[in-house]
Short mmCIF file of C-alpha atoms in Angstrom, two decimals:
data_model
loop_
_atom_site.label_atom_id
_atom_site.label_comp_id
_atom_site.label_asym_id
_atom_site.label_seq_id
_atom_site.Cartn_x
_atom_site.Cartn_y
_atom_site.Cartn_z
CA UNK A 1 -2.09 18.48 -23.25
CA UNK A 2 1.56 19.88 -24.66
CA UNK A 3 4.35 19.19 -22.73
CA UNK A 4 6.73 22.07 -21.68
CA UNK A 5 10.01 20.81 -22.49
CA UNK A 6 13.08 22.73 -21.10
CA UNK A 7 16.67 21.83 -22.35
CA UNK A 8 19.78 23.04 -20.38
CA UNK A 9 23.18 21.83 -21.67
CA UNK A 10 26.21 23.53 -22.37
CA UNK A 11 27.01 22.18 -25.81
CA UNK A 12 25.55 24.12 -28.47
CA UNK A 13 25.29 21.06 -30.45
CA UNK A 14 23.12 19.12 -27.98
CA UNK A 15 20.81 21.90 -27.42
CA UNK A 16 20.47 22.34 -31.34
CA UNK A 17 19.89 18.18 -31.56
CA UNK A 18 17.56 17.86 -28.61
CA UNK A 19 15.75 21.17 -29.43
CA UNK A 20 14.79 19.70 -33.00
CA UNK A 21 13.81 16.26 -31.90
CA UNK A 22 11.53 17.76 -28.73
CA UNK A 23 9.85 19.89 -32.15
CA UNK A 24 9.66 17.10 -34.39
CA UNK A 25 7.07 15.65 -31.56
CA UNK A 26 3.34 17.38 -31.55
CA UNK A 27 2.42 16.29 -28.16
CA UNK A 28 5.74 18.79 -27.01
CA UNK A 29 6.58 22.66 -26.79
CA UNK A 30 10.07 22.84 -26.93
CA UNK A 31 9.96 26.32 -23.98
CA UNK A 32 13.35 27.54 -24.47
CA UNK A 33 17.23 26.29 -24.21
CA UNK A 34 20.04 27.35 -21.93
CA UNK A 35 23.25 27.19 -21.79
CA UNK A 36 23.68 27.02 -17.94
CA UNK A 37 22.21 27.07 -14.88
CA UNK A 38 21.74 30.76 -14.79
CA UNK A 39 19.62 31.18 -17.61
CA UNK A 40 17.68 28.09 -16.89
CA UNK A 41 16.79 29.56 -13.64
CA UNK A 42 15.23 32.51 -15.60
CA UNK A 43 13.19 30.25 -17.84
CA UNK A 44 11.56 27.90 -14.99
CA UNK A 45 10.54 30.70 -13.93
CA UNK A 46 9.74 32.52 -17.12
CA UNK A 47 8.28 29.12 -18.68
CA UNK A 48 7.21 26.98 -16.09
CA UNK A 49 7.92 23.37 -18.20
CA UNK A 50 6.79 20.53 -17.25
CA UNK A 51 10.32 18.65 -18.18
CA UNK A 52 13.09 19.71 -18.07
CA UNK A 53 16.61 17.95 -19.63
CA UNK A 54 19.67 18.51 -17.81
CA UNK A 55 22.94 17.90 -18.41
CA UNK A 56 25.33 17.12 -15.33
CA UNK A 57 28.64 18.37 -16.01
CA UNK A 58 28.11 22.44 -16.74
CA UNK A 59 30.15 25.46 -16.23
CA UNK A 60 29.69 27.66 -13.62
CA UNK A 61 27.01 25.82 -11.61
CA UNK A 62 26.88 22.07 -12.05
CA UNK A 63 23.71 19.96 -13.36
CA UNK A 64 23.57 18.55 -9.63
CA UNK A 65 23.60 21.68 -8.08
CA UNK A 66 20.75 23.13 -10.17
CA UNK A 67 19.02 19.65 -9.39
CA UNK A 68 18.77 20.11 -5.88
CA UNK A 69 17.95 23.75 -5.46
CA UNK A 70 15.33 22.89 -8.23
CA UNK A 71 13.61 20.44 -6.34
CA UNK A 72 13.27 22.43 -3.18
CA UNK A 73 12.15 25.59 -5.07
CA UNK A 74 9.85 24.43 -7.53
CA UNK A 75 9.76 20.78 -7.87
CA UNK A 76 10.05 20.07 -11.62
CA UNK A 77 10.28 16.39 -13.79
CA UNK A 78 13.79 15.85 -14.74
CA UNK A 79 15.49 13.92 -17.27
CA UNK A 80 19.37 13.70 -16.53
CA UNK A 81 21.54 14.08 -19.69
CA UNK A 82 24.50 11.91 -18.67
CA UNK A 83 27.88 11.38 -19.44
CA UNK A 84 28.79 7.87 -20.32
CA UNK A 85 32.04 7.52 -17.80
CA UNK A 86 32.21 5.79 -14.53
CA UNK A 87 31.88 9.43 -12.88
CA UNK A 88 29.16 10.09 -14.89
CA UNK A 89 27.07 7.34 -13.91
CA UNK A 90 27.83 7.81 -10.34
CA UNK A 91 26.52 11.72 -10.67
CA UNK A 92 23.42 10.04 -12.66
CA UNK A 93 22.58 7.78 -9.40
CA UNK A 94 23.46 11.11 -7.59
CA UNK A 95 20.60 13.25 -9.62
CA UNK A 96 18.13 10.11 -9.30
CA UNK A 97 18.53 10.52 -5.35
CA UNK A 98 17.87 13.96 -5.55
CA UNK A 99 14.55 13.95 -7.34
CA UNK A 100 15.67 13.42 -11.25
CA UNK A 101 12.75 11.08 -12.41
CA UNK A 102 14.81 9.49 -15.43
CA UNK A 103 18.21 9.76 -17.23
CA UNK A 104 19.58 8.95 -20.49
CA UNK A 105 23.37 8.99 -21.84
CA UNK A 106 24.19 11.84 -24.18
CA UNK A 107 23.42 10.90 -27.51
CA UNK A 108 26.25 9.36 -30.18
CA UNK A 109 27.02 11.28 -33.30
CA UNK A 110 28.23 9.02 -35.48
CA UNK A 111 24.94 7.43 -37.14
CA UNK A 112 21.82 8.48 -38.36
CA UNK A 113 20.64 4.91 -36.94
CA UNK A 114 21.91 5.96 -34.02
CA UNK A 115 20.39 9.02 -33.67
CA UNK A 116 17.07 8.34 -34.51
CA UNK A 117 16.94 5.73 -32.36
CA UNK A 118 17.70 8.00 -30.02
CA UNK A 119 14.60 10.36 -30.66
CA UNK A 120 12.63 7.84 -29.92
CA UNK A 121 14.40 6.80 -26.66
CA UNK A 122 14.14 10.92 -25.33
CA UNK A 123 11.18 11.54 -26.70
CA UNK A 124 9.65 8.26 -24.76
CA UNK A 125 11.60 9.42 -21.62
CA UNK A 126 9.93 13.18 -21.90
CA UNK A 127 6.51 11.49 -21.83
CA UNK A 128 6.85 9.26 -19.44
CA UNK A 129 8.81 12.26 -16.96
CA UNK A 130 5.91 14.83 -17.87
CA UNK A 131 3.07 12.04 -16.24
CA UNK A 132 5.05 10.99 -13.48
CA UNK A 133 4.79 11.50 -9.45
CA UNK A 134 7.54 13.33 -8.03
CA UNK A 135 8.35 11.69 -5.05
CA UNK A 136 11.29 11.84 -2.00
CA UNK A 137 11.80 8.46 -0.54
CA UNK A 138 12.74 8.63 3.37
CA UNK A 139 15.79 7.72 3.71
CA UNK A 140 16.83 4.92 6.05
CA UNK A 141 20.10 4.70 8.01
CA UNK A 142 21.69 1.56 7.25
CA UNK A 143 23.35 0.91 10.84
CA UNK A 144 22.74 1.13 14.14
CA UNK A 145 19.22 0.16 13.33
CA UNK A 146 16.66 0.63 16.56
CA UNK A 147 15.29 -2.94 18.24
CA UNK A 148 11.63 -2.23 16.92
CA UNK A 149 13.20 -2.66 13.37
CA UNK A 150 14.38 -5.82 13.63
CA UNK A 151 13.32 -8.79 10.70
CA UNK A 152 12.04 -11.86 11.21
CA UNK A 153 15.34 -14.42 11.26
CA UNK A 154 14.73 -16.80 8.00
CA UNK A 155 15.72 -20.37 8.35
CA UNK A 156 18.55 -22.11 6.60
CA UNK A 157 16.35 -24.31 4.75
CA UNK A 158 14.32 -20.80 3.03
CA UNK A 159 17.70 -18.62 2.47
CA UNK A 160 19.05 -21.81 0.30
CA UNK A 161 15.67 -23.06 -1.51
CA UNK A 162 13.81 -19.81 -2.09
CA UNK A 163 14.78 -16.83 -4.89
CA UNK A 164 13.34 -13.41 -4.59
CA UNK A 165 13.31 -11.20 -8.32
CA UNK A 166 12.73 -7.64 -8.38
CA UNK A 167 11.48 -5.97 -11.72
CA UNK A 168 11.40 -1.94 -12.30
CA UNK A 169 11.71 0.58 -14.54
CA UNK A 170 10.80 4.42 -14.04
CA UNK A 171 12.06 5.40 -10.53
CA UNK A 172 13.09 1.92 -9.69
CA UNK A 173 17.27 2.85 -9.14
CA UNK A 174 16.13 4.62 -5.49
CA UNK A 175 12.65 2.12 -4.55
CA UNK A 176 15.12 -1.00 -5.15
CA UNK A 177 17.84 0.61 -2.77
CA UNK A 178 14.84 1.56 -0.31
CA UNK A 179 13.45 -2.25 -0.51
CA UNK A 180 16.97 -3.59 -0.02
CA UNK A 181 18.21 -1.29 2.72
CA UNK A 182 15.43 -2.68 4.78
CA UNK A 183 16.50 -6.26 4.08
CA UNK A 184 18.76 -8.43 6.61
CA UNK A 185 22.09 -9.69 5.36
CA UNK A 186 20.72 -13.34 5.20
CA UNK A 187 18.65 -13.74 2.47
CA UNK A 188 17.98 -16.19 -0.15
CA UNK A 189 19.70 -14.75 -3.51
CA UNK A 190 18.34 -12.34 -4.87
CA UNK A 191 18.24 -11.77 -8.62
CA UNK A 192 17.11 -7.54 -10.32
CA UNK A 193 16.31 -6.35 -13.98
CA UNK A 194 16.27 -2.39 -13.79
CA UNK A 195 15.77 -1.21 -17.11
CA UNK A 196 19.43 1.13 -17.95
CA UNK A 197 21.68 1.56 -20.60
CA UNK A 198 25.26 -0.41 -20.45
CA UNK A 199 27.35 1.62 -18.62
CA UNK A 200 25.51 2.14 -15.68
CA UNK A 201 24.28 -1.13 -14.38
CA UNK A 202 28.22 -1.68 -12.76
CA UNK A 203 28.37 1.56 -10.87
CA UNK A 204 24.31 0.84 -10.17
CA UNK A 205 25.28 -2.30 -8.29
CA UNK A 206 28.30 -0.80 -6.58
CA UNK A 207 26.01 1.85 -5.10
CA UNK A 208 23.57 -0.56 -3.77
CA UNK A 209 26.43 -3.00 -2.15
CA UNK A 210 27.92 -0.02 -0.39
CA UNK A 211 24.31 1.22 0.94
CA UNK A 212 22.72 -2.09 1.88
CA UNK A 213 23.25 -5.39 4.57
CA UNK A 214 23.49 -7.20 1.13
CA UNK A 215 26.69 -8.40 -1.26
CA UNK A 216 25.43 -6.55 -4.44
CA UNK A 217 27.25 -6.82 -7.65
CA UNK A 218 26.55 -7.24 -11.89
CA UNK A 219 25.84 -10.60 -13.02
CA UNK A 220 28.23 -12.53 -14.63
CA UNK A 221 27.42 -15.62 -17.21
CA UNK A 222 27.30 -19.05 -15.30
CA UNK A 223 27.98 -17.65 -11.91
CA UNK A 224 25.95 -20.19 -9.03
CA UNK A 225 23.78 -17.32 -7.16
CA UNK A 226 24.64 -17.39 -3.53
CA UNK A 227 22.51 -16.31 -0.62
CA UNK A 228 23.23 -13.20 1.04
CA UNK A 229 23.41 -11.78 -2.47
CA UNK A 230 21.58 -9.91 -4.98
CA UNK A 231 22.70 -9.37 -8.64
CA UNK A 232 21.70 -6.73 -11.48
CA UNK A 233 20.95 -7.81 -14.40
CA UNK A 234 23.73 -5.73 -16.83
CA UNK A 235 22.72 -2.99 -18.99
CA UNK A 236 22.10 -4.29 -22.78
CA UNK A 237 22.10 -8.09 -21.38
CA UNK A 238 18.92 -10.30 -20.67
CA UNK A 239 19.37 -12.20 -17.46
CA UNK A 240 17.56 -15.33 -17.04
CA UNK A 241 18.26 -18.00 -14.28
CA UNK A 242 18.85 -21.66 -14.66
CA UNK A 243 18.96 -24.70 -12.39
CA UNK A 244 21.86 -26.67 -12.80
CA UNK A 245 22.07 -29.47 -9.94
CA UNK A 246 20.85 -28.18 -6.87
CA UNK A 247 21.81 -24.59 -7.70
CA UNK A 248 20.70 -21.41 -9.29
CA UNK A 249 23.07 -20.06 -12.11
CA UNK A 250 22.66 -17.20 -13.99
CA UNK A 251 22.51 -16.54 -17.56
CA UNK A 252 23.39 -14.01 -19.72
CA UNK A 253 21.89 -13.29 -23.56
CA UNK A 254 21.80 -10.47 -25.91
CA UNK A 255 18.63 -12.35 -27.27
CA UNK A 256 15.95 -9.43 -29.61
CA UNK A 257 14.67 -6.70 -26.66
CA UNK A 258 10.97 -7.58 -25.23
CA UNK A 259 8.81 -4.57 -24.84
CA UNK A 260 10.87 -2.79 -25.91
CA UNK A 261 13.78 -3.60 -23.80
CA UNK A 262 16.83 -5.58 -22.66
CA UNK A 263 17.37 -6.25 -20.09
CA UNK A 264 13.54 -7.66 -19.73
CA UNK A 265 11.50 -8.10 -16.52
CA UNK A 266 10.02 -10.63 -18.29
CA UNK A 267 12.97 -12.23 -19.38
CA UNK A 268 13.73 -12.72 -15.80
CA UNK A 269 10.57 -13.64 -14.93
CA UNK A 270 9.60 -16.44 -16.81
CA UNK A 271 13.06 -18.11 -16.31
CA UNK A 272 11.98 -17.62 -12.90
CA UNK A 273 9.03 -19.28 -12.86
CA UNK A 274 10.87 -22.31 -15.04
CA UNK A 275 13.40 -23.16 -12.60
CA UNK A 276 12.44 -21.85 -9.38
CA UNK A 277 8.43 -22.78 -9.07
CA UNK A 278 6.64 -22.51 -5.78
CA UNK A 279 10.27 -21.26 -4.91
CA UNK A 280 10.06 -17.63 -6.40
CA UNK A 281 9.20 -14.56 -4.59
CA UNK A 282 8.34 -11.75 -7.09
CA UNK A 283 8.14 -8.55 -6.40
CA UNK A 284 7.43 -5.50 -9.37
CA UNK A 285 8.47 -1.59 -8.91
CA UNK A 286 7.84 1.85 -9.98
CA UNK A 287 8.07 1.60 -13.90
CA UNK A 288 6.69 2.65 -17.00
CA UNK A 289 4.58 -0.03 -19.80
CA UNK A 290 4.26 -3.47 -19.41
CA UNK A 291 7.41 -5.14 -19.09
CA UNK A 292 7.13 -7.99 -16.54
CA UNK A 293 3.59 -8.45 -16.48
CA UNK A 294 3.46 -11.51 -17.90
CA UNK A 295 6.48 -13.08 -15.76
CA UNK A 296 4.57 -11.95 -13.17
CA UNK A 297 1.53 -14.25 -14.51
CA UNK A 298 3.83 -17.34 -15.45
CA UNK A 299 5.33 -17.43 -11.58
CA UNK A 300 1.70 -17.15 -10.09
CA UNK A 301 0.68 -20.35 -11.90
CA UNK A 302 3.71 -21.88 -10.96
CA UNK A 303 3.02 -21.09 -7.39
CA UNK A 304 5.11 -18.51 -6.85
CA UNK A 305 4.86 -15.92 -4.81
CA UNK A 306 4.32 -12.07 -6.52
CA UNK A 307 3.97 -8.56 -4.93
CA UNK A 308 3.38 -5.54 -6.89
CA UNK A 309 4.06 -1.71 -5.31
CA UNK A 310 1.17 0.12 -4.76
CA UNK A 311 0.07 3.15 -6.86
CA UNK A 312 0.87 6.11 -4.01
CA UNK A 313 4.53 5.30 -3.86
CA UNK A 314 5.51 4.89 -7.41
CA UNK A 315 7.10 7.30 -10.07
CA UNK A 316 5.41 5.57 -12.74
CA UNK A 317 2.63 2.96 -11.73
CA UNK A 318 2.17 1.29 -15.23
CA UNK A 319 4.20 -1.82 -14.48
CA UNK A 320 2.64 -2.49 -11.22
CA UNK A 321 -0.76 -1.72 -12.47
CA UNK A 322 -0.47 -4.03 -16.05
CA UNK A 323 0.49 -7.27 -13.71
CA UNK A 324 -2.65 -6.26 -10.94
CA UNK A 325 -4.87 -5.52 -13.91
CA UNK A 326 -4.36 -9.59 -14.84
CA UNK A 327 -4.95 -10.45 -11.52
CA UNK A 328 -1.87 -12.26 -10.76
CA UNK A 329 -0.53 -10.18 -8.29
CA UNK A 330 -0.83 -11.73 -4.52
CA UNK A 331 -0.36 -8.62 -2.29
CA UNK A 332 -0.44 -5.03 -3.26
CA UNK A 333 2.14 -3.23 -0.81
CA UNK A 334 3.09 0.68 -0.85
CA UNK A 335 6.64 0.58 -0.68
CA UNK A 336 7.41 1.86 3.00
CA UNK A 337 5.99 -1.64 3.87
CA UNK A 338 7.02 -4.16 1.49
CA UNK A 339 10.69 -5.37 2.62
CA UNK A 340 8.46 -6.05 6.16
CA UNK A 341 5.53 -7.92 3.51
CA UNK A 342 8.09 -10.11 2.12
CA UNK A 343 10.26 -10.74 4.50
CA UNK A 344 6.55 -11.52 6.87
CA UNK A 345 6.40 -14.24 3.97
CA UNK A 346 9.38 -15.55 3.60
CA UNK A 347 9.97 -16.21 7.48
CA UNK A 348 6.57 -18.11 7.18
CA UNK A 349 7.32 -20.41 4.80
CA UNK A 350 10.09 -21.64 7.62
CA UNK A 351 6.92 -22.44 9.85
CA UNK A 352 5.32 -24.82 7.36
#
């Protein structure tokens, strides 16, 4: 099946570059370009793509704008072209919580490296947009949380001993704020590879420490990890844990990119599984390929703990499905449930 691809942008010179890379691809139809929201109205309508790539900051009618009265007209997969600035990445995080399945910075001019490398980044970010689930996630009010929602308390002994690491790719920004807005402020630390350029992964963390229980931030080199936290691994950087005395630490790398990517779920995981053992909780999200799959594997046979989100509530299901395909995967849990899954587990491991 071609894919419909749909390019809005304001700079001539993007829509020229994306146009011809979208046409150098035989699996796409590149349906038409616009200049602004205006005529991209027209051609959804005209066209019907199946993805379309939008740039945030436009004249008239913003990217964000268009985004939202998109997805409540005719729900459409969206790739968010995005502006590589600390505003940018917060209107990026903005598009992805209204229904944008993917994003990618604008691309850089200045090398033919660069650039082709960046073909095959879009191009890979079409296909993966064109076969996945549009989904809204319910939001959930942070405070003044009803008595029926209250978590099981976990004992001191669990929030100091135990790690919990969260993979995802695809859709993974809004099901890891989701999973974490359901979590209590005590936790054990909690350690997250999202797959996302450099550049975003600060503003990423901000956004999840200002909408969660949790202290959020980017991992730093040789920082001890903490309970009551969670830290994302930064964009461009592997982040691995190590034990160092009776503490966690975390570890930075710009070590070659595994599937593909870096940072790696599998990175993380396998460090994981090292240093932490029967100690590790991990969970995998919404993503596309592999990545993480065989972390998942190593911390089962170290007697970890794994969870994998089930196939109705993710963008992208390949992650998930890869590790449950191996058969390493403990419990299957659609995301509405899983903070209640894990946290079920974690308080039980007090009781032993």
């Amino acid at each position: 099946m071609t894919i419909k691809v749909l390019v809005v942008d304001d700079s001539a010179l993007i829509r020229s570059l994306l146009g011809k890379m979208i046409e150098s691809d035989p699996e796409m139809s590149l349906v038409g370009m616009a200049a602004d929201a205006y005529m991209a109205k027209d051609m959804v309508n005209q066209f019907r793509p199946d993805v379309i790539t939008l740039d945030i900051e436009m004249p008239k009618v913003d990217g964000l704008t268009f985004l939202d009265r998109l997805m409540k007209a005719r729900p459409t997969a969206v790739v968010m072209i995005s502006a590589l600035t600390e505003e940018g990445a917060d209107a990026t995080f903005n598009a992805l919580a209204l229904g944008a399945v993917d994003f990618i910075p604008k691309p850089k001019l200045d090398s033919p490296q660069g650039i082709n490398e960046y073909q095959d980044l879009i191009l890979e970010k079409i296909r993966s947009a064109a076969r996945a689930k549009l989904l809204k996630a319910p939001q959930i009010p942070v405070t003044n949380a009803p008595k029926s929602s209250i978590k099981p308390a976990l004992s001191q002994r669990t929030v100091n001993t135990q790690l919990v690491a969260i993979g995802a790719s695809t859709g993974g920004t809004e099901a890891i704020l989701y999973l974490l807005q359901q979590l209590p402020a005590v936790m054990p630390p909690i350690v997250i590879t999202q797959h996302m350029p450099a550049g975003f992964t600060r503003t990423f963390a901000e956004r999840l420490n200002k909408l969660t229980r949790l202290k959020v931030k980017q991992a730093e080199d040789g920082e001890r990890l903490l309970p009551c936290y969670a830290y994302v691994a930064p964009g461009d950087m592997h982040l691995e844990i190590i034990k160092v005395g009776g503490s966690f630490k975390a570890k930075l790398s710009q070590g070659e990119k595994i599937s593909g990517h870096r940072p790696s779920v599998d990175v993380l995981f396998n460090s994981v599984a090292q240093y932490a053992g029967a100690n590790a909780t991990a969970v995998i999200l919404t993503g596309m390929g592999k990545d993480g799959a065989d972390g998942m594997e190593a911390i089962a046979k170290h007697g970890g703990k794994t969870f994998a989100q089930g196939e109705q509530s993710c963008v992208v299901f390949g992650m998930p499905k890869e590790a449950i395909k191996r058969g390493v995967v403990h419990q299957v849990v659609e995301l509405p449930q899983l903070a209640d899954k894990l946290l079920n587990y974690l308080a039980s491991l007090s009781r032993d």
